[in-house]
Structure formats: C-alpha cells, structure tokens
C-alpha cells in the first residue's frame, strides 16, 4: 500500500483541504531521496568500472572470468535498483509541479546515462579524450563548490 503522500493524493485536493504546505515538504524529501539515489548510482558505476578493469580484463582463466562477470552482474542489479528509485522520484517531482530550477537540476535518467566507461576509474588514460560523463557526475549535491577553497584551484 502506498503511503498517503501529496503526490499520490493530488495537489489540488490537498490545497482544497488547506494542506498545500505538504507539497513543499514532499518535494524536499524527494530531492533528498534523489541525491541519495544519484550517490548510489555513481558508486555502482565506479565499482562496475573498477571491477571490469581490474577483474574482468585481468582474469586468467574461465573460473576467474565467470566470477568477475558475476560481480559485474551483482553490481548492475544494485545500479538498476537505484536507477529505478531515482526515476520514480523524478516522476513524483514532476507530479508535485516542481519548478524548472529543480527539474533542471534533477534531470530525467536515461539508459545511456548508466553506461559504464573506464574513464570513471582513470579519466586521464589514453583514448578517453572524447568520453563525456553523464550530467550527474558533475552535480554539486551540497551546493558548496563556490565556497570551498579546494574547488577554487580546480576552477581556475
């Protein structure tokens, strides 16, 4: 059974009951949930790239290759679960009539965003000049890059 959140009940109905403030609260919760999901997606993609680079490529026999691909499959299940949660969260933000700024920040997640590249584990390696990472890799979740001294060196 779904919890009675504003996105499931309907915004118009809630505002008619004088409970419109709940919409903003759920939107805030959904943004936090989206941040958590994106963090887990980044971790899973990085794990997948490292496993591929370290274990799959270096496997010396059939058993090691099978074991390595099993780890890739397990990591992929985790990735797909968090991607599904993020997509649901994004749909709910749209249902809550989130403003353009929020929806620009939390973009729709496509299958192409979930492709793994070894550029994640070694971005300076040869052959990665034209690789581009998905939008969520450069996302400033805590929104503090303008206040961090260590980021000022990176930006200059």
CSV table of C-alpha atoms in Angstrom, one decimal, residues 71-153:
chain,number,residue,atom,x,y,z
A,71,UNK,CA,30.4,-9.4,-9.7
A,72,UNK,CA,29.5,-7.2,-12.6
A,73,UNK,CA,26.0,-8.6,-12.7
A,74,UNK,CA,25.6,-8.1,-9.0
A,75,UNK,CA,26.7,-4.5,-9.2
A,76,UNK,CA,24.4,-4.0,-12.2
A,77,UNK,CA,21.4,-5.2,-10.1
A,78,UNK,CA,22.3,-2.6,-7.5
A,79,UNK,CA,22.7,0.1,-10.2
A,80,UNK,CA,19.3,-0.8,-11.8
A,81,UNK,CA,17.5,-0.7,-8.4
A,82,UNK,CA,18.8,2.8,-7.6
A,83,UNK,CA,18.1,4.0,-11.1
A,84,UNK,CA,14.5,2.8,-10.8
A,85,UNK,CA,14.1,4.5,-7.4
A,86,UNK,CA,15.5,7.7,-8.9
A,87,UNK,CA,13.2,7.6,-11.9
A,88,UNK,CA,10.2,7.1,-9.6
A,89,UNK,CA,11.4,10.1,-7.5
A,90,UNK,CA,11.7,12.2,-10.7
A,91,UNK,CA,8.2,11.3,-11.7
A,92,UNK,CA,6.9,12.3,-8.3
A,93,UNK,CA,8.8,15.7,-8.5
A,94,UNK,CA,7.0,16.3,-11.8
A,95,UNK,CA,3.7,15.3,-10.3
A,96,UNK,CA,4.4,17.8,-7.5
A,97,UNK,CA,4.8,20.5,-10.1
A,98,UNK,CA,8.4,21.2,-9.2
A,99,UNK,CA,9.8,24.4,-10.7
A,100,UNK,CA,12.1,24.5,-13.7
A,101,UNK,CA,15.2,25.0,-11.5
A,102,UNK,CA,14.5,21.8,-9.6
A,103,UNK,CA,13.8,19.8,-12.7
A,104,UNK,CA,16.9,21.2,-14.5
A,105,UNK,CA,18.9,20.0,-11.5
A,106,UNK,CA,17.3,16.6,-11.3
A,107,UNK,CA,17.1,15.6,-14.9
A,108,UNK,CA,15.5,12.5,-16.4
A,109,UNK,CA,17.7,9.5,-16.2
A,110,UNK,CA,18.2,7.6,-19.5
A,111,UNK,CA,19.8,4.2,-20.1
A,112,UNK,CA,22.7,5.9,-21.8
A,113,UNK,CA,23.5,7.7,-18.6
A,114,UNK,CA,24.0,4.3,-16.9
A,115,UNK,CA,26.7,3.1,-19.3
A,116,UNK,CA,30.0,2.5,-17.6
A,117,UNK,CA,33.3,3.6,-19.0
A,118,UNK,CA,36.7,3.1,-17.7
A,119,UNK,CA,37.0,6.9,-17.9
A,120,UNK,CA,35.4,6.8,-14.5
A,121,UNK,CA,38.2,4.9,-12.9
A,122,UNK,CA,41.0,6.5,-14.9
A,123,UNK,CA,39.9,9.7,-16.7
A,124,UNK,CA,43.4,10.6,-17.9
A,125,UNK,CA,44.0,7.3,-19.6
A,126,UNK,CA,44.8,7.2,-23.3
A,127,UNK,CA,41.7,7.1,-25.5
A,128,UNK,CA,39.3,9.0,-23.2
A,129,UNK,CA,39.6,12.4,-24.7
A,130,UNK,CA,36.2,12.3,-26.3
A,131,UNK,CA,34.4,10.5,-23.5
A,132,UNK,CA,31.8,12.5,-21.7
A,133,UNK,CA,30.4,11.6,-18.4
A,134,UNK,CA,26.7,11.9,-17.6
A,135,UNK,CA,25.2,15.0,-16.0
A,136,UNK,CA,25.1,13.6,-12.5
A,137,UNK,CA,28.9,13.2,-12.3
A,138,UNK,CA,29.4,17.0,-12.1
A,139,UNK,CA,26.4,17.7,-10.0
A,140,UNK,CA,27.2,19.8,-6.9
A,141,UNK,CA,24.9,18.0,-4.4
A,142,UNK,CA,25.7,20.0,-1.3
A,143,UNK,CA,25.9,23.2,-3.5
A,144,UNK,CA,29.0,24.3,-1.9
A,145,UNK,CA,31.6,24.4,-4.7
A,146,UNK,CA,31.6,28.1,-4.8
A,147,UNK,CA,32.5,28.3,-1.0
A,148,UNK,CA,35.2,25.6,-1.0
A,149,UNK,CA,38.8,26.7,-1.3
A,150,UNK,CA,39.9,23.4,-2.8
A,151,UNK,CA,37.4,23.9,-5.7
A,152,UNK,CA,38.8,27.4,-6.5
A,153,UNK,CA,42.1,25.8,-7.6
